[in-house]
Short mmCIF file of C-alpha atoms in Angstrom, two decimals:
data_model
loop_
_atom_site.label_atom_id
_atom_site.label_comp_id
_atom_site.label_asym_id
_atom_site.label_seq_id
_atom_site.Cartn_x
_atom_site.Cartn_y
_atom_site.Cartn_z
CA MET A 1 54.90 43.20 9.92
CA ILE A 2 51.65 41.86 10.64
CA ASN A 3 51.43 38.12 9.36
CA TRP A 4 47.85 38.39 8.12
CA ASP A 5 47.25 34.32 7.92
CA GLU A 6 48.32 34.11 11.28
CA GLU A 7 46.24 37.08 12.90
CA LEU A 8 42.87 34.84 10.60
CA GLU A 9 44.19 31.55 11.78
CA LYS A 10 44.23 32.39 15.78
CA ILE A 11 40.55 34.19 15.13
CA PHE A 12 39.27 31.37 13.16
CA ALA A 13 40.78 28.92 16.19
CA ASP A 14 38.90 30.78 19.04
CA PRO A 15 36.07 28.23 20.58
CA LEU A 16 34.17 31.17 20.18
CA LEU A 17 33.33 30.82 16.82
CA ALA A 18 34.03 26.37 17.21
CA ASP A 19 30.07 26.30 16.14
CA VAL A 20 30.05 28.62 13.46
CA THR A 21 29.55 26.58 10.06
CA VAL A 22 29.50 27.76 6.64
CA PRO A 23 25.53 27.60 5.09
CA GLN A 24 24.97 25.32 2.69
CA LYS A 25 24.04 26.54 -0.75
CA LYS A 26 20.46 25.69 -1.82
CA ILE A 27 19.81 23.67 -4.84
CA THR A 28 17.87 25.16 -7.14
CA SER A 29 15.96 23.99 -10.33
CA SER A 30 18.68 24.60 -12.02
CA ASP A 31 20.90 22.46 -9.96
CA ARG A 32 18.45 19.53 -10.12
CA LEU A 33 17.89 19.71 -13.75
CA ILE A 34 21.86 19.48 -14.12
CA ALA A 35 21.60 16.75 -11.58
CA GLY A 36 19.26 14.73 -13.71
CA PHE A 37 21.17 15.47 -16.92
CA GLN A 38 24.22 14.04 -15.57
CA HIS A 39 22.23 10.78 -14.87
CA ILE A 40 21.09 10.57 -18.65
CA VAL A 41 25.16 10.91 -19.78
CA GLU A 42 26.19 8.46 -17.04
CA PHE A 43 23.41 5.81 -18.79
CA VAL A 44 24.59 6.47 -22.10
CA GLU A 45 28.22 5.81 -21.22
CA THR A 46 27.06 2.57 -19.22
CA HIS A 47 24.48 1.16 -22.32
CA ASN A 48 26.07 3.19 -25.19
CA ARG A 49 22.54 4.51 -26.13
CA LEU A 50 19.77 6.59 -25.16
CA PRO A 51 17.21 5.84 -22.66
CA GLN A 52 14.18 4.54 -23.93
CA LYS A 53 10.61 3.90 -22.80
CA CYS A 54 10.17 0.64 -21.37
CA ASP A 55 9.07 -1.23 -18.12
CA ASP A 56 12.03 -0.30 -16.13
CA THR A 57 11.26 1.81 -14.21
CA GLU A 58 14.47 4.12 -13.53
CA GLU A 59 15.28 3.68 -17.51
CA ARG A 60 11.74 5.18 -18.28
CA THR A 61 11.93 8.52 -15.67
CA LEU A 62 15.65 9.26 -17.64
CA PHE A 63 13.75 8.91 -21.03
CA ASN A 64 10.82 11.42 -19.53
CA GLN A 65 13.74 13.52 -18.22
CA LEU A 66 15.14 13.57 -21.50
CA GLN A 67 12.34 14.43 -23.74
CA GLY A 68 11.38 17.25 -21.26
CA ILE A 69 14.79 18.80 -21.86
CA LEU A 70 14.65 18.46 -25.41
CA LYS A 71 11.36 20.25 -26.02
CA ASP A 72 12.53 23.41 -24.02
CA GLN A 73 15.74 25.01 -25.71
CA LYS A 74 16.85 26.80 -22.72
CA LYS A 75 16.98 23.51 -20.99
CA ILE A 76 19.28 22.19 -24.10
CA GLU A 77 21.85 25.14 -23.77
CA ARG A 78 22.01 25.20 -19.87
CA CYS A 79 22.81 21.24 -20.22
CA LYS A 80 25.18 22.08 -23.25
CA PRO A 81 28.04 21.71 -20.96
CA TYR A 82 28.04 18.67 -19.81
CA ASP A 83 27.13 17.35 -22.71
CA THR A 84 30.08 14.83 -23.03
CA LYS A 85 28.23 12.59 -25.10
CA GLY A 86 27.08 14.33 -27.92
CA ILE A 87 22.89 13.66 -27.02
CA LEU A 88 21.85 17.15 -27.42
CA ASP A 89 23.97 17.92 -30.43
CA GLU A 90 21.27 17.09 -32.67
CA THR A 91 18.88 19.84 -31.35
CA ASP A 92 18.58 23.80 -32.73
CA SER A 93 21.35 25.56 -31.55
CA HIS A 94 20.63 28.97 -32.83
CA ILE A 95 18.40 30.11 -30.18
CA VAL A 96 19.74 32.57 -27.42
CA SER A 97 20.24 31.23 -24.64
CA GLU A 98 19.75 33.53 -21.40
CA PRO A 99 23.22 34.18 -19.79
CA MET A 100 24.90 31.41 -17.56
CA PRO A 101 24.92 32.20 -14.33
CA ALA A 102 28.17 32.78 -13.03
CA TYR A 103 28.93 29.72 -10.72
CA GLY A 104 29.16 28.32 -14.17
CA ASN A 105 31.93 29.86 -15.47
CA ILE A 106 33.56 29.28 -12.00
CA LEU A 107 33.35 25.48 -12.09
CA THR A 108 34.37 25.59 -15.24
CA ALA A 109 37.61 27.46 -14.13
CA GLU A 110 38.15 24.43 -11.03
CA GLU A 111 37.92 21.73 -13.83
CA THR A 112 40.72 23.65 -15.94
CA GLN A 113 42.57 23.99 -13.05
CA LEU A 114 43.13 20.77 -11.20
CA ALA A 115 43.29 19.26 -14.89
CA ASP A 116 46.44 21.62 -14.71
CA ILE A 117 47.19 20.42 -11.24
CA PHE A 118 47.29 16.77 -12.44
CA ASN A 119 49.81 17.05 -15.62
CA ASP A 120 51.91 18.48 -14.27
CA PRO A 121 55.21 16.45 -15.05
CA LEU A 122 55.22 15.91 -10.71
CA PHE A 123 53.02 13.20 -11.32
CA ALA A 124 54.74 11.68 -14.35
CA ASP A 125 56.19 8.46 -12.17
CA VAL A 126 52.72 8.18 -10.03
CA SER A 127 51.62 4.58 -10.98
CA VAL A 128 47.68 3.91 -11.15
CA ASP A 129 46.94 0.09 -10.14
CA ASP A 130 43.46 -1.55 -10.19
CA ASN A 131 43.14 -0.58 -7.16
CA ARG A 132 42.89 3.23 -7.22
CA LEU A 133 42.63 5.95 -4.38
CA PHE A 134 38.51 6.50 -5.36
CA ASP A 135 37.99 2.84 -5.73
CA LEU A 136 35.30 1.07 -3.81
CA PRO A 137 36.86 -2.04 -2.28
CA ASP A 138 34.97 -5.39 -3.89
CA TYR A 139 33.04 -6.56 -0.98
CA MET A 140 32.11 -2.66 -0.62
CA GLN A 141 30.92 -3.00 -4.69
CA HIS A 142 28.96 -6.26 -4.16
CA LYS A 143 26.68 -5.10 -1.51
CA LEU A 144 26.31 -2.06 -3.86
CA ASN A 145 25.11 -3.91 -7.16
CA GLU A 146 23.09 -6.02 -4.70
CA ARG A 147 21.02 -2.76 -3.49
CA LYS A 148 21.05 -1.76 -7.40
CA GLU A 149 19.39 -4.89 -8.18
CA ALA A 150 16.07 -4.31 -8.25
CA ASP A 151 13.35 -6.85 -7.14
CA TYR A 152 11.49 -8.00 -10.54
CA VAL A 153 8.27 -5.70 -10.31
CA ALA A 154 5.66 -7.35 -12.29
CA GLN A 155 3.70 -5.20 -14.53
CA ARG A 156 -0.16 -6.29 -14.65
CA VAL A 157 -1.47 -6.62 -18.20
CA LYS A 158 -4.31 -7.74 -19.83
CA CYS A 159 -5.44 -11.55 -19.15
CA GLU A 160 -6.10 -12.87 -22.63
CA ASP A 161 -7.85 -15.86 -21.70
CA PHE A 162 -9.82 -14.10 -18.47
CA ASN A 163 -13.68 -15.83 -19.60
CA ARG A 164 -11.82 -19.13 -18.40
CA TYR A 165 -11.65 -17.15 -15.26
CA GLU A 166 -14.49 -14.82 -15.03
CA ALA A 167 -17.29 -17.61 -13.28
CA GLY A 168 -14.89 -18.01 -10.75
CA PHE A 169 -14.97 -14.86 -9.75
CA LYS A 170 -18.85 -14.37 -9.62
CA ALA A 171 -18.95 -17.49 -7.57
CA ILE A 172 -17.00 -16.37 -4.29
CA HIS A 173 -18.48 -13.24 -4.75
CA ALA A 174 -21.88 -15.38 -4.15
CA GLY A 175 -20.33 -17.47 -1.61
CA LEU A 176 -19.11 -14.98 0.41
CA LYS A 177 -22.60 -13.37 0.43
CA SER A 178 -24.25 -16.48 1.21
CA GLY A 179 -21.55 -17.80 3.94
CA LYS A 180 -20.46 -20.31 1.58
CA TYR A 181 -17.13 -19.09 1.96
CA ARG A 182 -15.72 -16.48 4.56
CA LEU A 183 -12.42 -14.01 4.70
CA ILE A 184 -9.55 -15.27 7.08
CA LYS A 185 -6.11 -13.23 8.04
CA PHE A 186 -3.42 -13.89 5.71
CA LYS A 187 -1.07 -16.52 6.51
CA GLU A 188 1.84 -17.43 3.48
CA ALA A 189 1.04 -20.93 4.56
CA HIS A 190 -2.42 -20.33 2.46
CA ILE A 191 -0.72 -19.49 -0.71
CA ALA A 192 -1.11 -21.94 -3.08
CA LYS A 193 -2.32 -22.87 -6.36
CA GLU A 194 -6.00 -22.47 -7.15
CA ARG A 195 -6.88 -20.80 -4.33
CA TYR A 196 -8.50 -17.45 -3.93
CA PHE A 197 -7.10 -14.20 -1.87
CA VAL A 198 -8.42 -10.59 -1.63
CA GLU A 199 -5.70 -7.82 -1.93
CA ASP A 200 -6.36 -4.56 -2.10
CA GLY A 201 -10.43 -5.39 -1.99
CA ILE A 202 -9.82 -7.25 -5.48
CA LEU A 203 -10.50 -10.87 -5.52
CA VAL A 204 -6.80 -12.80 -7.06
CA TYR A 205 -6.75 -16.17 -8.30
CA ILE A 206 -3.52 -18.27 -8.13
CA ALA A 207 -3.60 -19.73 -11.86
CA GLY A 208 -0.15 -21.58 -11.90
CA LEU A 209 2.93 -21.13 -9.20
CA ASP A 210 6.27 -22.56 -9.97
CA PRO A 211 7.95 -24.93 -8.50
CA ILE A 212 9.37 -23.82 -5.35
CA GLU A 213 12.83 -22.71 -4.67
CA LYS A 214 15.25 -20.14 -2.68
CA ASN A 215 15.74 -16.88 -3.42
CA ARG A 216 18.93 -15.02 -2.59
CA HIS A 217 17.58 -14.21 0.80
CA GLY A 218 16.83 -17.38 1.91
CA LYS A 219 13.28 -17.61 1.47
CA LYS A 220 11.48 -20.18 -0.28
CA ASP A 221 10.03 -17.90 -3.54
CA SER A 222 8.15 -19.11 -6.85
CA ARG A 223 6.56 -17.41 -9.75
CA THR A 224 3.01 -17.38 -10.13
CA ARG A 225 0.28 -16.56 -12.31
CA CYS A 226 -1.85 -14.27 -10.70
CA ILE A 227 -5.45 -13.39 -12.28
CA TYR A 228 -7.14 -10.27 -11.02
CA GLU A 229 -11.14 -10.23 -11.10
CA ASN A 230 -10.66 -7.13 -12.93
CA GLY A 231 -9.08 -8.91 -16.28
CA MET A 232 -6.02 -8.54 -15.47
CA GLU A 233 -3.20 -10.64 -14.83
CA SER A 234 0.54 -10.58 -13.36
CA GLY A 235 3.25 -12.82 -12.68
CA ILE A 236 4.39 -11.60 -9.42
CA TYR A 237 6.63 -13.42 -7.26
CA MET A 238 5.37 -15.42 -4.27
CA GLN A 239 7.37 -13.34 -1.73
CA THR A 240 6.38 -10.44 -3.33
CA LEU A 241 2.52 -11.76 -3.07
CA CYS A 242 2.57 -12.60 0.47
CA LYS A 243 3.93 -8.96 1.29
CA ASN A 244 0.85 -7.14 -0.34
CA LEU A 245 -1.11 -9.78 1.33
CA TYR A 246 0.02 -9.48 4.61
CA ARG A 247 -0.44 -5.86 4.34
CA SER A 248 -3.66 -5.07 2.90
CA GLY A 249 -4.99 -8.85 1.84
CA TYR A 250 -7.37 -12.04 3.29
CA THR A 251 -7.73 -15.03 2.24
CA VAL A 252 -10.94 -17.12 0.96
CA GLN A 253 -11.90 -20.18 2.78
CA ASP A 254 -14.59 -22.54 1.86
CA VAL A 255 -16.81 -23.58 4.98
CA SER A 256 -19.30 -25.09 2.81
CA ASP A 257 -19.16 -28.11 5.49
CA VAL A 258 -20.38 -26.63 8.57
CA GLU A 259 -23.79 -27.78 8.97
CA GLU A 260 -26.42 -25.39 8.30
CA ASN A 261 -28.29 -26.33 11.56
CA TYR A 262 -24.78 -26.13 13.09
CA LEU A 263 -26.12 -23.35 15.87
CA ASP A 264 -29.25 -25.81 16.86
CA LYS A 265 -27.74 -28.35 17.55
CA LYS A 266 -24.83 -26.83 19.38
CA PHE A 267 -26.56 -24.41 21.69
CA SER A 268 -29.68 -26.81 21.95
CA ILE A 269 -31.75 -25.36 25.14
CA ASN A 270 -32.22 -27.33 28.28
CA THR A 271 -33.29 -26.94 32.17
CA LYS A 272 -30.05 -25.66 33.20
CA ASP A 273 -29.79 -22.97 30.77
CA VAL A 274 -30.85 -19.43 31.62
CA GLU A 275 -32.56 -16.85 29.52
CA SER A 276 -30.62 -13.91 30.47
CA GLY A 277 -32.05 -11.63 27.55
CA ILE A 278 -32.93 -10.80 23.84
CA ILE A 279 -30.65 -9.21 21.19
CA TYR A 280 -32.85 -8.29 18.37
CA VAL A 281 -32.30 -5.98 15.36
CA LEU A 282 -34.56 -3.38 13.51
CA ARG A 283 -35.41 -1.61 10.22
CA SER A 284 -36.06 1.76 10.28
CA LEU A 285 -39.59 2.92 8.64
CA SER A 286 -39.05 6.43 8.45
CA LYS A 287 -40.28 8.40 5.93
CA ASP A 288 -37.17 10.67 6.05
CA PRO A 289 -35.01 11.39 2.66
CA GLU A 290 -31.94 11.05 4.62
CA ILE A 291 -33.03 7.79 6.47
CA ALA A 292 -34.67 6.33 4.08
CA SER A 293 -32.12 6.39 1.49
CA ILE A 294 -29.76 4.77 3.31
CA PRO A 295 -29.42 0.94 2.29
CA ASN A 296 -28.59 -2.12 4.96
CA LEU A 297 -29.14 0.39 8.29
CA TYR A 298 -30.13 -1.89 11.08
CA LYS A 299 -30.92 -1.06 14.84
CA ILE A 300 -28.86 -3.75 17.33
CA GLY A 301 -29.41 -3.68 21.02
CA PHE A 302 -30.67 -6.18 23.42
CA THR A 303 -33.53 -6.03 25.95
CA THR A 304 -34.25 -8.08 29.06
CA THR A 305 -38.41 -6.99 28.70
CA PRO A 306 -40.60 -8.26 25.80
CA LEU A 307 -39.67 -6.52 22.74
CA GLU A 308 -42.91 -5.45 22.01
CA ALA A 309 -43.54 -3.69 24.68
CA ARG A 310 -40.13 -1.97 24.47
CA ILE A 311 -40.60 -1.02 20.86
CA ALA A 312 -44.19 0.36 21.57
CA ASN A 313 -43.19 3.94 21.43
CA ALA A 314 -40.55 4.12 18.85
CA LYS A 315 -42.15 7.12 16.79
CA ASN A 316 -41.53 9.50 19.59
CA GLU A 317 -38.02 8.42 20.88
CA PRO A 318 -34.79 9.78 19.19
CA THR A 319 -33.28 6.30 19.53
CA TYR A 320 -35.45 4.77 17.30
CA LEU A 321 -34.88 7.77 15.44
CA CYS A 322 -38.48 8.94 16.09
CA ALA A 323 -39.51 6.48 13.51
CA GLY A 324 -41.94 3.37 13.56
CA VAL A 325 -39.97 0.31 13.61
CA LYS A 326 -40.08 -3.57 11.87
CA VAL A 327 -38.49 -6.95 13.71
CA VAL A 328 -36.23 -7.97 11.61
CA ALA A 329 -34.39 -10.49 14.19
CA THR A 330 -33.97 -11.94 17.44
CA TRP A 331 -32.11 -14.08 19.44
CA ARG A 332 -32.31 -15.06 22.83
CA VAL A 333 -29.00 -15.28 25.10
CA TYR A 334 -28.34 -17.77 27.66
CA ASN A 335 -25.97 -17.99 30.26
CA VAL A 336 -24.29 -14.76 29.40
CA LYS A 337 -25.46 -11.02 29.71
CA SER A 338 -26.57 -9.73 27.32
CA SER A 339 -25.21 -6.34 27.15
CA THR A 340 -21.73 -8.02 27.00
CA PHE A 341 -22.99 -9.61 23.91
CA GLU A 342 -24.10 -6.62 22.32
CA ALA A 343 -21.14 -4.43 23.46
CA LEU A 344 -19.18 -6.52 21.26
CA MET A 345 -21.55 -5.87 18.44
CA HIS A 346 -20.96 -2.86 18.94
CA LYS A 347 -17.67 -3.06 18.94
CA LEU A 348 -17.41 -4.72 15.92
CA PHE A 349 -19.62 -2.58 14.11
CA ALA A 350 -17.75 0.45 15.09
CA ASP A 351 -16.45 1.95 11.86
CA VAL A 352 -19.67 1.81 10.15
CA GLN A 353 -22.42 3.23 13.22
CA LEU A 354 -24.77 6.00 11.54
CA GLN A 355 -23.76 9.08 12.49
CA VAL A 356 -26.98 11.61 12.77
CA VAL A 357 -28.61 13.72 15.45
CA ILE A 358 -32.14 13.56 16.00
CA ASP A 359 -34.16 15.72 18.85
CA GLY A 360 -29.97 17.15 19.94
CA LYS A 361 -29.86 12.91 20.75
CA LYS A 362 -27.17 10.84 18.57
CA PRO A 363 -28.91 7.40 18.62
CA LYS A 364 -25.45 5.13 19.16
CA GLU A 365 -27.33 1.22 18.51
CA TRP A 366 -27.56 2.17 14.10
CA PHE A 367 -25.26 0.57 11.99
CA ILE A 368 -24.84 0.57 7.84
CA VAL A 369 -24.41 -3.08 7.40
CA PRO A 370 -25.64 -5.97 5.47
CA PHE A 371 -28.14 -7.97 7.37
CA GLY A 372 -26.57 -11.22 6.32
CA VAL A 373 -22.90 -10.09 7.98
CA ILE A 374 -25.12 -9.46 11.18
CA GLU A 375 -26.05 -12.70 11.22
CA GLN A 376 -22.56 -14.52 10.73
CA ALA A 377 -21.32 -11.92 13.78
CA VAL A 378 -23.87 -13.40 15.76
CA MET A 379 -22.80 -17.16 14.80
CA TYR A 380 -19.05 -16.05 15.01
CA ILE A 381 -18.87 -14.62 18.60
CA ILE A 382 -21.06 -17.19 20.15
CA ASN A 383 -18.84 -19.64 18.83
CA GLY A 384 -15.72 -17.79 20.03
CA LYS A 385 -14.06 -16.40 17.09
CA SER A 386 -11.63 -13.44 16.97
CA ILE A 387 -12.94 -11.23 13.87
CA ALA A 388 -13.03 -8.14 12.42
CA TYR A 389 -15.09 -5.94 9.68
CA ASP A 390 -14.26 -5.27 6.55
CA LYS A 391 -16.24 -2.08 5.63
CA ASN A 392 -15.40 -1.65 1.96
CA MET A 393 -15.68 -5.50 1.33
CA GLN A 394 -18.72 -6.06 3.78
CA GLN A 395 -17.14 -9.10 4.77
CA LEU A 396 -16.28 -10.49 8.43
CA ILE A 397 -12.73 -11.01 8.58
CA VAL A 398 -11.79 -13.99 10.92
CA LEU A 399 -8.34 -12.86 12.53
CA ALA A 400 -7.36 -16.50 14.37
CA GLU A 401 -8.42 -20.22 13.22
#
């Protein structure tokens, strides 16, 4: 007589079947519904109450999931077999639900079989202590608890005394336009009470800073009171604020102590200096609505010949947008190639270069940038500073001091 068990074992032991695996069951919306409800049940078992609509992200998610289930009788009927805490007892049960899928009955049967096995008298003498087979060791549980311990996420709320800070934000904006303030690359050492920063394009002011202490990661940390120029405030931790600013922020720096005639004093011309060309800024006088409607549109170029001769035929040249131009500013460059200076300016403002085609040609020296920023860029480049341009803030960023 053939022993089918042995024959099957030989077949499945064949190397040809080594890569054959059981296909994974596709997760369905019903599976996700049950998994979500089981999380709700676990929450009720742990806290002895239903999840509430609150600031805790996980609890609020469970609350929303429960509300979605309670609004749908079919979902209620689908989850009832897993309701060990009577969460759904208060809902209507007279509506006939759709038939349970076959695998639901199979699961119930398996659970019954397992219960029968573990209730067998053979297991009566098996002792169970605190270190059960499926319990996590203490050190692993400690790590798990640390991971579950979410960092405090400070919710931004309305600042009730915003009128105290509004004038300060306006002064910073005015100072950034005038050059009294500038934006520099953020560093953690910049964090201090009564300092201004830019986070995601929004000014933020540190109105309060608790005593510095070390957090559980050994880093210096403190609770702050941050006021935002949109009228909101937050009690964000210092390290979280730093992380945000490193990713998408800058520090506002006061440069009012810089002399207004700084360039004239430092770069006074003498007989040893050799002029290498002229950097110029032009504004278009085009009547074309597509061009005339663009604010802060300027051409930045250089020439080694008289500028007046260079632009005399502007209305017929695509490089000048086939229109007359007005000279806004010029700078004579000494002891350095004008083309190098111009290339640095063009690289700096590459993200705001005008994209237009005139007579089949694409002018490359027109940029959409405030003239005040162009003036600042000239000073920074002459002074040898590493800078970048934030087109959203329309501000230059000093990358290194």
